[in-house]
PDB file of C-alpha atoms in Angstrom:
ATOM      1  CA  MET O  21     -42.678 -27.132 -48.195  1.00 52.00           C
ATOM      2  CA  ASN O  22     -39.660 -26.647 -50.344  1.00 55.00           C
ATOM      3  CA  GLN O  23     -36.095 -27.887 -50.150  1.00 56.00           C
ATOM      4  CA  SER O  24     -35.031 -24.758 -48.297  1.00 75.00           C
ATOM      5  CA  SER O  25     -37.015 -25.636 -45.137  1.00 83.00           C
ATOM      6  CA  ALA O  26     -35.368 -29.054 -44.936  1.00 84.00           C
ATOM      7  CA  GLN O  27     -32.002 -27.399 -45.556  1.00 88.00           C
ATOM      8  CA  ILE O  28     -32.710 -24.882 -42.788  1.00 89.00           C
ATOM      9  CA  LEU O  29     -33.346 -27.739 -40.362  1.00 90.00           C
ATOM     10  CA  LEU O  30     -30.138 -29.442 -41.417  1.00 90.00           C
ATOM     11  CA  GLN O  31     -28.122 -26.211 -41.114  1.00 92.00           C
ATOM     12  CA  SER O  32     -29.573 -25.596 -37.665  1.00 92.00           C
ATOM     13  CA  LEU O  33     -28.382 -29.026 -36.548  1.00 93.00           C
ATOM     14  CA  GLU O  34     -24.945 -28.378 -38.039  1.00 94.00           C
ATOM     15  CA  LYS O  35     -24.677 -25.083 -36.135  1.00 94.00           C
ATOM     16  CA  LYS O  36     -25.717 -26.865 -32.964  1.00 94.00           C
ATOM     17  CA  ASN O  37     -22.978 -29.423 -33.567  1.00 94.00           C
ATOM     18  CA  VAL O  38     -20.383 -26.644 -33.917  1.00 95.00           C
ATOM     19  CA  LEU O  39     -21.570 -25.000 -30.689  1.00 95.00           C
ATOM     20  CA  LEU O  40     -21.371 -28.313 -28.864  1.00 94.00           C
ATOM     21  CA  ASP O  41     -17.779 -28.687 -30.074  1.00 95.00           C
ATOM     22  CA  GLN O  42     -17.060 -25.266 -28.573  1.00 95.00           C
ATOM     23  CA  MET O  43     -18.658 -26.328 -25.302  1.00 93.00           C
ATOM     24  CA  ILE O  44     -16.493 -29.472 -25.197  1.00 95.00           C
ATOM     25  CA  SER O  45     -13.457 -27.262 -25.721  1.00 94.00           C
ATOM     26  CA  LEU O  46     -14.605 -24.910 -22.945  1.00 93.00           C
ATOM     27  CA  ASN O  47     -15.133 -27.879 -20.617  1.00 92.00           C
ATOM     28  CA  SER O  48     -11.550 -28.971 -21.279  1.00 93.00           C
ATOM     29  CA  GLU O  49     -10.326 -25.431 -20.620  1.00 93.00           C
ATOM     30  CA  GLN O  50     -12.216 -25.324 -17.315  1.00 91.00           C
ATOM     31  CA  GLU O  51     -10.740 -28.675 -16.339  1.00 91.00           C
ATOM     32  CA  VAL O  52      -7.218 -27.363 -16.942  1.00 92.00           C
ATOM     33  CA  ILE O  53      -7.958 -24.267 -14.843  1.00 89.00           C
ATOM     34  CA  LEU O  54      -9.428 -26.359 -12.022  1.00 87.00           C
ATOM     35  CA  LYS O  55      -6.471 -28.767 -11.958  1.00 88.00           C
ATOM     36  CA  ARG O  56      -3.896 -26.005 -11.507  1.00 87.00           C
ATOM     37  CA  GLU O  57      -2.341 -25.687  -8.079  1.00 82.00           C
ATOM     38  CA  GLU O  58      -2.830 -21.909  -8.171  1.00 84.00           C
ATOM     39  CA  PHE O  59      -6.529 -21.430  -8.932  1.00 80.00           C
ATOM     40  CA  ASP O  60      -7.261 -18.478 -11.257  1.00 85.00           C
ATOM     41  CA  MET O  61     -10.799 -17.397 -10.442  1.00 83.00           C
ATOM     42  CA  ASP O  62     -10.873 -14.754 -13.206  1.00 88.00           C
ATOM     43  CA  ALA O  63      -9.962 -17.265 -15.915  1.00 88.00           C
ATOM     44  CA  PHE O  64     -12.509 -19.746 -14.541  1.00 86.00           C
ATOM     45  CA  ASP O  65     -15.197 -17.056 -14.441  1.00 88.00           C
ATOM     46  CA  GLU O  66     -14.414 -16.065 -18.039  1.00 91.00           C
ATOM     47  CA  ALA O  67     -14.689 -19.688 -19.188  1.00 90.00           C
ATOM     48  CA  ILE O  68     -18.037 -20.011 -17.407  1.00 89.00           C
ATOM     49  CA  ASN O  69     -19.299 -16.826 -19.084  1.00 91.00           C
ATOM     50  CA  ARG O  70     -18.286 -18.092 -22.530  1.00 92.00           C
ATOM     51  CA  GLN O  71     -19.998 -21.405 -21.848  1.00 91.00           C
ATOM     52  CA  SER O  72     -23.115 -19.538 -20.750  1.00 90.00           C
ATOM     53  CA  ALA O  73     -23.105 -17.603 -24.039  1.00 92.00           C
ATOM     54  CA  CYS O  74     -22.897 -20.906 -25.942  1.00 92.00           C
ATOM     55  CA  LEU O  75     -25.843 -22.247 -23.941  1.00 91.00           C
ATOM     56  CA  GLU O  76     -27.923 -19.197 -24.813  1.00 93.00           C
ATOM     57  CA  GLU O  77     -27.090 -19.638 -28.492  1.00 94.00           C
ATOM     58  CA  LEU O  78     -27.989 -23.339 -28.287  1.00 92.00           C
ATOM     59  CA  ASP O  79     -31.305 -22.429 -26.734  1.00 93.00           C
ATOM     60  CA  LYS O  80     -32.049 -20.041 -29.611  1.00 93.00           C
ATOM     61  CA  LEU O  81     -31.140 -22.704 -32.159  1.00 92.00           C
ATOM     62  CA  ASP O  82     -33.372 -25.245 -30.425  1.00 91.00           C
ATOM     63  CA  HIS O  83     -36.352 -22.885 -30.415  1.00 92.00           C
ATOM     64  CA  GLY O  84     -35.791 -22.011 -34.065  1.00 90.00           C
ATOM     65  CA  PHE O  85     -35.446 -25.661 -35.045  1.00 90.00           C
ATOM     66  CA  GLU O  86     -38.635 -26.595 -33.205  1.00 91.00           C
ATOM     67  CA  ALA O  87     -40.571 -23.744 -34.810  1.00 90.00           C
ATOM     68  CA  VAL O  88     -39.496 -24.734 -38.333  1.00 89.00           C
ATOM     69  CA  TYR O  89     -39.960 -28.456 -37.653  1.00 89.00           C
ATOM     70  CA  ASP O  90     -43.488 -27.927 -36.299  1.00 90.00           C
ATOM     71  CA  ARG O  91     -44.340 -26.111 -39.519  1.00 89.00           C
ATOM     72  CA  VAL O  92     -42.932 -28.732 -41.876  1.00 88.00           C
ATOM     73  CA  ARG O  93     -43.318 -31.987 -39.931  1.00 87.00           C
ATOM     74  CA  GLU O  94     -46.370 -33.168 -41.871  1.00 88.00           C
ATOM     75  CA  GLU O  95     -44.674 -32.557 -45.212  1.00 85.00           C
ATOM     76  CA  LEU O  96     -41.552 -34.438 -44.107  1.00 84.00           C
ATOM     77  CA  MET O  97     -43.596 -37.416 -42.888  1.00 86.00           C
ATOM     78  CA  GLN O  98     -45.719 -37.613 -46.036  1.00 87.00           C
ATOM     79  CA  ASN O  99     -42.845 -37.202 -48.495  1.00 84.00           C
ATOM     80  CA  LYS O 100     -40.030 -39.154 -46.830  1.00 84.00           C
ATOM     81  CA  GLU O 101     -38.692 -40.304 -50.172  1.00 87.00           C
ATOM     82  CA  ARG O 102     -38.456 -36.776 -51.542  1.00 86.00           C
ATOM     83  CA  TYR O 103     -36.454 -35.546 -48.518  1.00 85.00           C
ATOM     84  CA  ARG O 104     -34.492 -38.753 -47.998  1.00 88.00           C
ATOM     85  CA  THR O 105     -31.037 -37.138 -48.119  1.00 89.00           C
ATOM     86  CA  GLU O 106     -32.014 -34.296 -45.794  1.00 87.00           C
ATOM     87  CA  ILE O 107     -33.623 -36.708 -43.320  1.00 87.00           C
ATOM     88  CA  ALA O 108     -30.543 -38.946 -43.402  1.00 91.00           C
ATOM     89  CA  GLY O 109     -28.337 -35.905 -42.786  1.00 92.00           C
ATOM     90  CA  MET O 110     -30.537 -34.808 -39.885  1.00 91.00           C
ATOM     91  CA  LYS O 111     -30.392 -38.299 -38.335  1.00 93.00           C
ATOM     92  CA  GLU O 112     -26.605 -38.272 -38.567  1.00 95.00           C
ATOM     93  CA  GLN O 113     -26.392 -34.776 -37.047  1.00 93.00           C
ATOM     94  CA  ILE O 114     -28.763 -35.760 -34.232  1.00 93.00           C
ATOM     95  CA  GLN O 115     -26.621 -38.826 -33.447  1.00 95.00           C
ATOM     96  CA  GLN O 116     -23.498 -36.656 -33.273  1.00 95.00           C
ATOM     97  CA  ILE O 117     -25.333 -34.120 -31.099  1.00 94.00           C
ATOM     98  CA  THR O 118     -26.435 -36.870 -28.705  1.00 93.00           C
ATOM     99  CA  ASP O 119     -22.876 -38.186 -28.394  1.00 95.00           C
ATOM    100  CA  LYS O 120     -21.526 -34.696 -27.759  1.00 94.00           C
ATOM    101  CA  ILE O 121     -24.155 -33.967 -25.117  1.00 93.00           C
ATOM    102  CA  VAL O 122     -23.115 -37.123 -23.251  1.00 94.00           C
ATOM    103  CA  THR O 123     -19.476 -35.994 -23.448  1.00 95.00           C
ATOM    104  CA  ILE O 124     -20.388 -32.512 -22.192  1.00 93.00           C
ATOM    105  CA  ASN O 125     -22.422 -33.881 -19.288  1.00 92.00           C
ATOM    106  CA  ALA O 126     -19.559 -36.154 -18.234  1.00 93.00           C
ATOM    107  CA  GLY O 127     -17.142 -33.207 -18.443  1.00 92.00           C
ATOM    108  CA  ASN O 128     -19.495 -31.040 -16.407  1.00 90.00           C
ATOM    109  CA  MET O 129     -19.693 -33.665 -13.668  1.00 92.00           C
ATOM    110  CA  ARG O 130     -15.894 -33.994 -13.631  1.00 92.00           C
ATOM    111  CA  ASN O 131     -15.489 -30.224 -13.472  1.00 90.00           C
ATOM    112  CA  LYS O 132     -18.067 -29.974 -10.706  1.00 89.00           C
ATOM    113  CA  MET O 133     -16.057 -32.378  -8.543  1.00 91.00           C
ATOM    114  CA  LEU O 134     -12.814 -30.553  -9.351  1.00 89.00           C
ATOM    115  CA  ALA O 135     -14.433 -27.208  -8.488  1.00 86.00           C
ATOM    116  CA  GLU O 136     -15.742 -28.535  -5.186  1.00 87.00           C
ATOM    117  CA  ASN O 137     -12.249 -29.811  -4.309  1.00 87.00           C
ATOM    118  CA  GLN O 138     -10.676 -26.509  -5.337  1.00 84.00           C
ATOM    119  CA  PHE O 139     -13.170 -24.529  -3.235  1.00 81.00           C
ATOM    120  CA  LYS O 140     -12.621 -26.827  -0.230  1.00 84.00           C
ATOM    121  CA  ARG O 141      -8.876 -26.213  -0.491  1.00 82.00           C
ATOM    122  CA  LYS O 142      -9.458 -22.463  -0.604  1.00 77.00           C
ATOM    123  CA  GLN O 143     -11.816 -22.669   2.339  1.00 78.00           C
ATOM    124  CA  LEU O 144      -9.233 -24.613   4.354  1.00 77.00           C
ATOM    125  CA  ALA O 145      -6.551 -22.101   3.405  1.00 73.00           C
ATOM    126  CA  ILE O 146      -8.771 -19.251   4.543  1.00 72.00           C
ATOM    127  CA  GLY O 147      -9.554 -21.093   7.783  1.00 68.00           C
ATOM    128  CA  SER O 148      -5.887 -21.749   8.509  1.00 66.00           C
ATOM    129  CA  GLY O 149      -5.115 -18.120   7.679  1.00 63.00           C
ATOM    130  CA  ILE O 150      -7.682 -16.989  10.229  1.00 68.00           C
ATOM    131  CA  SER O 151      -6.278 -19.313  12.892  1.00 65.00           C
ATOM    132  CA  LYS O 152      -2.738 -18.117  12.104  1.00 64.00           C
ATOM    133  CA  ASN O 153      -3.917 -14.513  12.476  1.00 67.00           C
ATOM    134  CA  LYS O 154      -5.569 -15.369  15.766  1.00 69.00           C
ATOM    135  CA  ALA O 155      -2.410 -17.084  17.037  1.00 64.00           C
ATOM    136  CA  ALA O 156      -0.282 -14.121  15.959  1.00 64.00           C
ATOM    137  CA  SER O 157      -2.695 -11.725  17.660  1.00 68.00           C
ATOM    138  CA  ASN O 158      -2.617 -13.759  20.887  1.00 67.00           C
ATOM    139  CA  TYR O 159       1.184 -13.849  20.793  1.00 59.00           C
ATOM    140  CA  TYR O 160       1.334 -10.099  20.215  1.00 63.00           C
ATOM    141  CA  ASN O 161      -1.031  -9.425  23.116  1.00 65.00           C
ATOM    142  CA  SER O 162       0.911 -11.774  25.397  1.00 60.00           C
ATOM    143  CA  MET O 163       4.196 -10.109  24.536  1.00 56.00           C
ATOM    144  CA  ASN O 164       2.739  -6.649  25.162  1.00 60.00           C
ATOM    145  CA  ASN O 165       1.556  -7.707  28.593  1.00 61.00           C
ATOM    146  CA  LEU O 166       4.875  -9.381  29.470  1.00 57.00           C
ATOM    147  CA  ASN O 167       6.559  -6.191  30.699  1.00 57.00           C
ATOM    148  CA  TYR O 168       3.501  -4.930  32.499  1.00 55.00           C
ATOM    149  CA  VAL O 169       3.744  -5.276  36.274  1.00 54.00           C
ATOM    150  CA  SER O 170       0.562  -4.665  38.175  1.00 58.00           C
ATOM    151  CA  PRO O 171       0.800  -2.471  41.277  1.00 56.00           C
ATOM    152  CA  GLN O 172       1.901  -4.518  44.270  1.00 57.00           C
ATOM    153  CA  PHE O 173       0.747  -2.329  47.123  1.00 57.00           C
ATOM    154  CA  TYR O 174      -2.541  -1.177  45.854  1.00 58.00           C
ATOM    155  CA  ASP O 175      -5.367  -1.658  48.261  1.00 59.00           C
ATOM    156  CA  SER O 176      -8.467  -2.591  46.370  1.00 61.00           C
ATOM    157  CA  LYS O 177     -10.689  -2.335  49.490  1.00 66.00           C
ATOM    158  CA  LYS O 178     -12.358   0.929  50.274  1.00 56.00           C
TER     159      LYS O 178
END
């Protein structure tokens, strides 16, 4: 193994760190959208799509990192002193990644609760809209039948 493989691993972790920063930012953006009184479904959907793209990119980085690491693991273990700076950098990046993942998971849980509350409010608004429509329809039908006088001298027997 040469220095470039260790550098590739380190760069992969750095890219993952940058993507996790983007995901934290997207979580914050979703939280702002979910806290608004007037819920913007299009903006929320767009934020979800961007977060999904980040997740796909993270998945690619993880697979690439694992493939390179599997190839060079033995060399890294046998020559720890030679790759000391790269290993130290990787440990630091992994610690930052772990912290960011915890932050993202907490944000996701918060956003999930906010989304559930937002959807419950919408559901209640839709339900009250339906009942208001039904009440308006009943009132309209009652008012239409108000001036209708049924025949008084009609013999219903035959």
